[in-house]
Structure formats: C-alpha cells, structure tokens
Short mmCIF file of C-alpha atoms and ligand atoms in Angstrom, two decimals:
data_model
loop_
_atom_site.label_atom_id
_atom_site.label_comp_id
_atom_site.label_asym_id
_atom_site.label_seq_id
_atom_site.Cartn_x
_atom_site.Cartn_y
_atom_site.Cartn_z
CA MET U 1 5.63 8.92 -8.09
CA LYS U 2 5.85 6.90 -11.25
CA VAL U 3 3.44 4.17 -12.37
CA THR U 4 4.54 1.50 -14.85
CA VAL U 5 1.99 -0.78 -16.47
CA LEU U 6 3.66 -4.20 -16.34
CA GLY U 7 0.67 -6.00 -17.83
CA SER U 8 -2.67 -4.83 -19.23
CA GLY U 9 -4.09 -8.17 -20.36
CA THR U 10 -6.43 -10.90 -19.22
CA SER U 11 -6.23 -14.69 -19.20
CA HIS U 12 -8.85 -15.12 -21.89
CA GLY U 13 -6.80 -12.79 -24.10
CA VAL U 14 -4.06 -15.30 -24.74
CA PRO U 15 -3.07 -15.33 -28.40
CA MET U 16 -5.81 -16.84 -30.53
CA ILE U 17 -5.08 -18.37 -33.90
CA GLY U 18 -6.44 -16.20 -36.67
CA CYS U 19 -7.12 -13.23 -34.39
CA ALA U 20 -6.08 -9.95 -36.03
CA VAL U 21 -5.29 -8.32 -32.69
CA CYS U 22 -3.19 -11.22 -31.38
CA THR U 23 -1.10 -11.31 -34.54
CA SER U 24 -0.87 -7.52 -34.85
CA PRO U 25 2.60 -6.04 -35.34
CA ASP U 26 1.65 -3.23 -32.89
CA PRO U 27 3.42 -4.14 -29.60
CA ARG U 28 0.59 -2.38 -27.71
CA ASN U 29 -1.64 -5.31 -28.73
CA ARG U 30 0.60 -7.74 -26.86
CA ARG U 31 -0.73 -7.99 -23.31
CA LEU U 32 0.68 -9.81 -20.29
CA ARG U 33 -1.57 -10.58 -17.34
CA PRO U 34 -2.37 -7.50 -15.23
CA SER U 35 -0.11 -5.71 -12.77
CA ILE U 36 1.39 -2.30 -12.11
CA LEU U 37 4.58 -1.12 -10.45
CA VAL U 38 4.48 2.08 -8.41
CA THR U 39 7.83 3.79 -7.85
CA GLY U 40 8.22 6.27 -5.01
CA ASP U 41 10.40 9.36 -5.08
CA ASP U 42 13.23 7.46 -3.33
CA GLY U 43 13.20 4.76 -6.05
CA ALA U 44 11.38 2.14 -3.98
CA ASN U 45 9.14 -0.14 -6.03
CA VAL U 46 5.75 -1.39 -4.84
CA LEU U 47 4.13 -4.04 -7.03
CA VAL U 48 0.39 -4.68 -7.28
CA ASP U 49 -0.12 -8.43 -7.87
CA THR U 50 2.31 -11.07 -9.13
CA PRO U 51 0.87 -12.42 -12.40
CA PRO U 52 2.27 -15.51 -14.15
CA GLU U 53 4.47 -13.37 -16.44
CA MET U 54 5.86 -11.20 -13.62
CA ARG U 55 9.43 -12.28 -14.37
CA ILE U 56 9.06 -11.45 -18.08
CA ALA U 57 7.55 -8.05 -17.23
CA PHE U 58 10.42 -7.29 -14.84
CA LEU U 59 13.01 -8.19 -17.47
CA GLU U 60 11.28 -6.13 -20.16
CA ASN U 61 10.95 -3.10 -17.88
CA HIS U 62 14.42 -3.41 -16.29
CA VAL U 63 13.02 -3.70 -12.77
CA ARG U 64 16.01 -4.27 -10.50
CA ARG U 65 14.48 -3.49 -7.15
CA LEU U 66 11.30 -4.62 -5.40
CA ASP U 67 10.32 -3.40 -1.94
CA ALA U 68 6.78 -4.68 -1.34
CA ILE U 69 3.85 -6.50 -2.93
CA LEU U 70 0.17 -5.61 -2.58
CA TYR U 71 -2.49 -8.11 -3.65
CA THR U 72 -5.93 -7.32 -5.02
CA HIS U 73 -7.18 -10.93 -4.77
CA SER U 74 -5.94 -14.49 -5.18
CA HIS U 75 -7.06 -15.51 -8.68
CA ALA U 76 -4.39 -17.27 -10.73
CA ASP U 77 -3.80 -14.36 -13.11
CA HIS U 78 -2.85 -12.19 -10.10
CA ILE U 79 -0.73 -14.51 -7.93
CA PHE U 80 1.07 -17.15 -10.00
CA GLY U 81 4.34 -15.23 -10.34
CA LEU U 82 5.06 -15.04 -6.60
CA ASP U 83 7.78 -17.69 -6.60
CA ASP U 84 10.02 -15.39 -8.66
CA VAL U 85 10.45 -12.95 -5.76
CA ARG U 86 13.29 -15.23 -4.68
CA THR U 87 15.50 -13.30 -7.11
CA PHE U 88 15.07 -10.22 -4.94
CA ASN U 89 15.51 -12.24 -1.73
CA TYR U 90 18.90 -13.45 -2.95
CA ARG U 91 19.98 -9.91 -3.64
CA THR U 92 18.74 -8.27 -0.44
CA GLY U 93 18.58 -11.10 2.10
CA ILE U 94 15.26 -9.62 3.23
CA ALA U 95 11.90 -11.42 3.23
CA MET U 96 9.56 -9.64 0.80
CA PRO U 97 6.75 -7.75 2.60
CA VAL U 98 3.44 -8.98 1.13
CA TYR U 99 0.24 -7.11 1.95
CA ALA U 100 -3.23 -8.58 1.45
CA GLU U 101 -6.54 -9.23 3.14
CA PRO U 102 -6.62 -12.17 5.59
CA GLY U 103 -8.48 -14.47 3.17
CA VAL U 104 -5.95 -13.82 0.41
CA LEU U 105 -3.07 -14.50 2.80
CA ASP U 106 -4.76 -17.82 3.69
CA ASP U 107 -4.98 -18.66 -0.01
CA LEU U 108 -1.27 -17.88 -0.46
CA ARG U 109 -0.39 -20.16 2.50
CA ARG U 110 -2.43 -22.96 0.92
CA ILE U 111 -1.48 -22.52 -2.75
CA TYR U 112 2.19 -21.91 -1.93
CA ALA U 113 2.33 -24.40 0.97
CA TYR U 114 5.98 -25.27 0.25
CA ILE U 115 7.00 -21.69 1.03
CA PHE U 116 5.58 -21.88 4.53
CA GLN U 117 6.47 -25.46 5.49
CA PRO U 118 9.83 -26.04 7.13
CA THR U 119 12.06 -27.91 4.68
CA GLN U 120 15.72 -28.64 4.19
CA VAL U 121 17.92 -25.56 4.36
CA GLY U 122 19.08 -24.55 0.89
CA GLY U 123 17.28 -25.28 -2.34
CA GLY U 124 15.97 -21.77 -2.66
CA LYS U 125 12.48 -20.93 -1.56
CA PRO U 126 10.95 -17.47 -1.77
CA GLN U 127 11.05 -15.58 1.52
CA VAL U 128 7.87 -13.63 2.16
CA ASP U 129 6.61 -11.69 5.15
CA LEU U 130 2.80 -11.76 5.09
CA ARG U 131 1.02 -8.70 6.49
CA GLU U 132 -2.73 -8.15 6.86
CA ILE U 133 -4.44 -5.10 5.46
CA GLY U 134 -8.08 -4.17 4.96
CA PRO U 135 -10.26 -1.77 3.00
CA GLY U 136 -10.25 1.79 4.32
CA GLU U 137 -7.09 1.18 6.39
CA PRO U 138 -4.33 3.39 4.96
CA LEU U 139 -0.67 2.43 4.99
CA THR U 140 2.51 4.24 3.99
CA LEU U 141 5.29 2.33 2.25
CA HIS U 142 8.54 4.10 1.35
CA GLY U 143 6.81 7.47 1.32
CA LEU U 144 3.89 6.23 -0.79
CA ASP U 145 0.49 6.83 0.83
CA ILE U 146 -1.70 3.85 -0.05
CA LEU U 147 -5.40 3.39 0.61
CA PRO U 148 -6.88 -0.08 0.00
CA LEU U 149 -10.49 0.20 -1.18
CA ARG U 150 -13.29 -2.36 -1.35
CA VAL U 151 -14.58 -3.31 -4.78
CA CYS U 152 -16.58 -6.37 -5.85
CA HIS U 153 -15.38 -8.83 -8.49
CA GLY U 154 -18.72 -10.54 -9.08
CA ARG U 155 -19.61 -11.82 -5.60
CA LEU U 156 -16.00 -11.77 -4.46
CA PRO U 157 -14.96 -8.76 -2.35
CA ILE U 158 -11.46 -7.69 -3.38
CA LEU U 159 -9.19 -4.65 -3.05
CA ALA U 160 -8.49 -1.71 -5.31
CA TYR U 161 -5.66 0.67 -4.39
CA LYS U 162 -5.39 4.43 -4.30
CA PHE U 163 -1.87 5.87 -4.26
CA GLY U 164 -1.69 9.41 -2.94
CA PRO U 165 -4.65 11.69 -3.72
CA ARG U 166 -4.53 11.48 -7.53
CA PHE U 167 -4.19 7.90 -8.81
CA ALA U 168 -6.12 4.66 -8.30
CA TYR U 169 -5.81 1.13 -9.71
CA VAL U 170 -9.16 -0.66 -9.94
CA THR U 171 -8.91 -4.03 -11.66
CA ASP U 172 -11.20 -7.07 -11.60
CA VAL U 173 -14.29 -5.07 -10.70
CA SER U 174 -17.96 -5.41 -11.55
CA VAL U 175 -19.42 -3.31 -8.71
CA ILE U 176 -18.02 -0.31 -6.85
CA PRO U 177 -19.73 -0.19 -3.44
CA PRO U 178 -21.04 3.16 -2.10
CA GLU U 179 -18.28 3.61 0.51
CA THR U 180 -15.60 3.47 -2.22
CA TRP U 181 -17.09 6.01 -4.66
CA PRO U 182 -15.95 9.20 -2.88
CA HIS U 183 -12.33 7.98 -2.92
CA LEU U 184 -12.40 7.51 -6.70
CA GLU U 185 -14.01 10.80 -7.71
CA GLY U 186 -12.07 13.44 -9.62
CA LEU U 187 -8.74 11.60 -9.86
CA ASP U 188 -5.96 12.68 -12.19
CA VAL U 189 -5.53 9.11 -13.42
CA LEU U 190 -7.79 6.10 -12.94
CA MET U 191 -6.84 2.64 -14.16
CA LEU U 192 -10.03 0.65 -14.60
CA ASP U 193 -11.04 -2.87 -15.64
CA ALA U 194 -12.80 -3.15 -19.03
CA VAL U 195 -12.25 -6.82 -19.80
CA ARG U 196 -14.10 -7.05 -23.11
CA ARG U 197 -16.88 -5.54 -25.19
CA ASP U 198 -19.63 -8.01 -24.19
CA PRO U 199 -21.12 -7.99 -20.67
CA HIS U 200 -19.29 -10.13 -18.13
CA GLU U 201 -20.44 -11.57 -14.76
CA THR U 202 -17.39 -10.52 -12.76
CA HIS U 203 -15.76 -7.64 -14.68
CA PHE U 204 -16.80 -4.31 -16.16
CA HIS U 205 -17.21 -4.62 -19.90
CA LEU U 206 -16.49 -1.56 -22.02
CA ASP U 207 -19.88 0.15 -21.68
CA ALA U 208 -20.00 -0.43 -17.90
CA ALA U 209 -16.50 1.04 -17.57
CA LEU U 210 -17.48 4.08 -19.65
CA GLU U 211 -20.63 4.65 -17.56
CA THR U 212 -18.53 4.52 -14.39
CA ILE U 213 -15.93 6.91 -15.83
CA ALA U 214 -18.70 9.40 -16.73
CA LEU U 215 -19.76 9.41 -13.06
CA LEU U 216 -16.29 9.48 -11.47
CA GLN U 217 -14.91 12.06 -13.91
CA PRO U 218 -11.19 11.35 -13.71
CA LYS U 219 -9.00 13.61 -15.87
CA ARG U 220 -7.56 10.57 -17.58
CA THR U 221 -8.52 6.88 -17.57
CA LEU U 222 -6.46 3.91 -18.69
CA LEU U 223 -8.51 0.77 -19.29
CA THR U 224 -6.86 -2.50 -18.31
CA HIS U 225 -7.37 -6.31 -17.92
CA LEU U 226 -8.01 -6.25 -21.67
CA SER U 227 -8.91 -9.15 -23.93
CA HIS U 228 -8.07 -9.45 -27.61
CA ASP U 229 -11.38 -7.67 -28.35
CA TYR U 230 -9.43 -4.45 -28.48
CA ASP U 231 -7.05 -3.33 -31.19
CA TYR U 232 -5.05 -0.55 -29.50
CA ALA U 233 -5.13 2.15 -32.16
CA GLN U 234 -8.60 1.37 -33.49
CA THR U 235 -10.18 1.30 -30.02
CA ASN U 236 -8.49 4.49 -28.82
CA ALA U 237 -9.88 6.29 -31.85
CA GLU U 238 -13.41 5.27 -30.73
CA LEU U 239 -13.08 6.11 -27.03
CA PRO U 240 -14.29 9.39 -25.50
CA PRO U 241 -11.73 12.14 -24.71
CA GLY U 242 -9.55 11.28 -21.70
CA VAL U 243 -10.16 7.53 -21.98
CA GLU U 244 -7.61 5.20 -23.54
CA LEU U 245 -6.41 1.63 -23.38
CA ALA U 246 -3.40 0.96 -21.17
CA TYR U 247 -0.48 -0.90 -22.76
CA ASP U 248 2.33 -2.99 -21.38
CA GLY U 249 5.38 -0.88 -20.57
CA GLN U 250 3.40 2.37 -20.39
CA ALA U 251 4.84 4.76 -17.80
CA LEU U 252 3.10 7.69 -16.10
CA GLU U 253 4.64 10.42 -13.95
CA LEU U 254 2.21 11.63 -11.29
ZN1 ZN P 1 -10.00 -12.11 -10.81
ZN1 ZN P 2 -7.90 -10.91 -13.17
#
C-alpha cells in the first residue's frame, strides 16, 4: 500500500501578502487543500476527499487512475473538486463509486444537483455512484481494508479512515470519541489535523494534536490541514521525535 499526500493545507492558509511562509522558496510550504490518495498493491487508487485543487494535485502527482472516492465530510475544502472526476469517467465509462455517510451524500445531491437531475444527453456531467457507509462498518476496496471511524469536527460528526492495521487519516478533528481511540492506538503512521498554533473551535491546534499523539503513540505522525503558521523546516526542527509536518507530494510505502 502506498499513501500519497495530495494536499496538506487548509482554506485559511491561502497565500497571504507579506507572509514569510507563503512566499517561501521551499515547495513544502506550498499547500493545497487536504486530501490523500491510497494505492493498493494492484495499482488501484482510492481518494479521500475531492478538494478544490484536486485536478492540480492529480496533474502534479501524475495520477492516471481513480477507482473510488471516500468522503470525510461535506465542507467546501473537501468536496469542491468532485466535478473533475468526469475525466476518469470519459476514460473508463464507469460511474465513480463514491462512499460517504448518508448526510454527506444528501449534501452532494443538493450541492451538485445538476449531476443528479436528468438533463440533455451529452454536455459532459460527472458520473457518480453514491454508496452509504458508516463508522465502524468496514469495507474492502481493491484489496484495501478500510475502516471508517467516527471523529468530531466541532459539533459535526465526521469520518476518519483507517487503512489496514497500520495507517489512519484523521483530518478535521477536534474530539476523538471513546469508541474510536482503540482503533488509533499504536499505528505505524497517523496523519492528524493540526490546523494552526492557536486553539481552534473545530480543529486540533498544534498542542492538542501533540497531546493526542502522546496518548496514541504512533511510530510516526504526519500533521496535516496546515495553515501558513508553519514553516516546514523550522517547525519540524521544533517537533518531538516521530512527529513531522506532511507536505504536498509526500509518498509513504506501508
Ligand atoms: Zn471541515
Ligand atoms: Zn477541512
């Protein structure tokens, strides 16, 4: 299994005039909105979320195949690239399997109403095949064992995902409920939200993420959904052993 970080950024991290991080020559300080691509041993690609820059991330990472999409939740920074799946539809002729909780699927039907309304044939609409999933209900896609897990994004219940026994992607989280903890303990790699240095209502800030990491004890943690608070090299030098910032284009073999 391979994990590629397509985006490690947040919406409030858009380039800011005069910000040293945003104008840094280090490409690891350039952050698209958050998503990851998980590649199975047969080359199948499962994407978590479709952020606004999904197309750019696919071009930069030479992604030529997409087999399924999993959604964490329906905020704009996680869904607004969905229309671009039409590229894969053209190539395969297959409607893209899209997995999410029922409320997120309802949001997709509403926000992307044109996809689901019958219209003139031709003109090119994305073809998606919506499928319900829920926390604690495992699924297997192309040999990848996937466990959706409940986490809370402020008051909003959303999904994190565990892939196999050793890796989990936990973005947009401010509370990990008790039933989810055992599934996140002792991982080889944890990707975890750490939106900024100051406390935040709906995300872990850096200290909250570090407290959680100390309890979960993964071998390695990549922090994601990052604002321009963080210069890559400077921040990594401050972080405890085994904890680092993720960066766009980073690839991990698991
Ligand atoms: Zn969100
Ligand atoms: Zn987000």
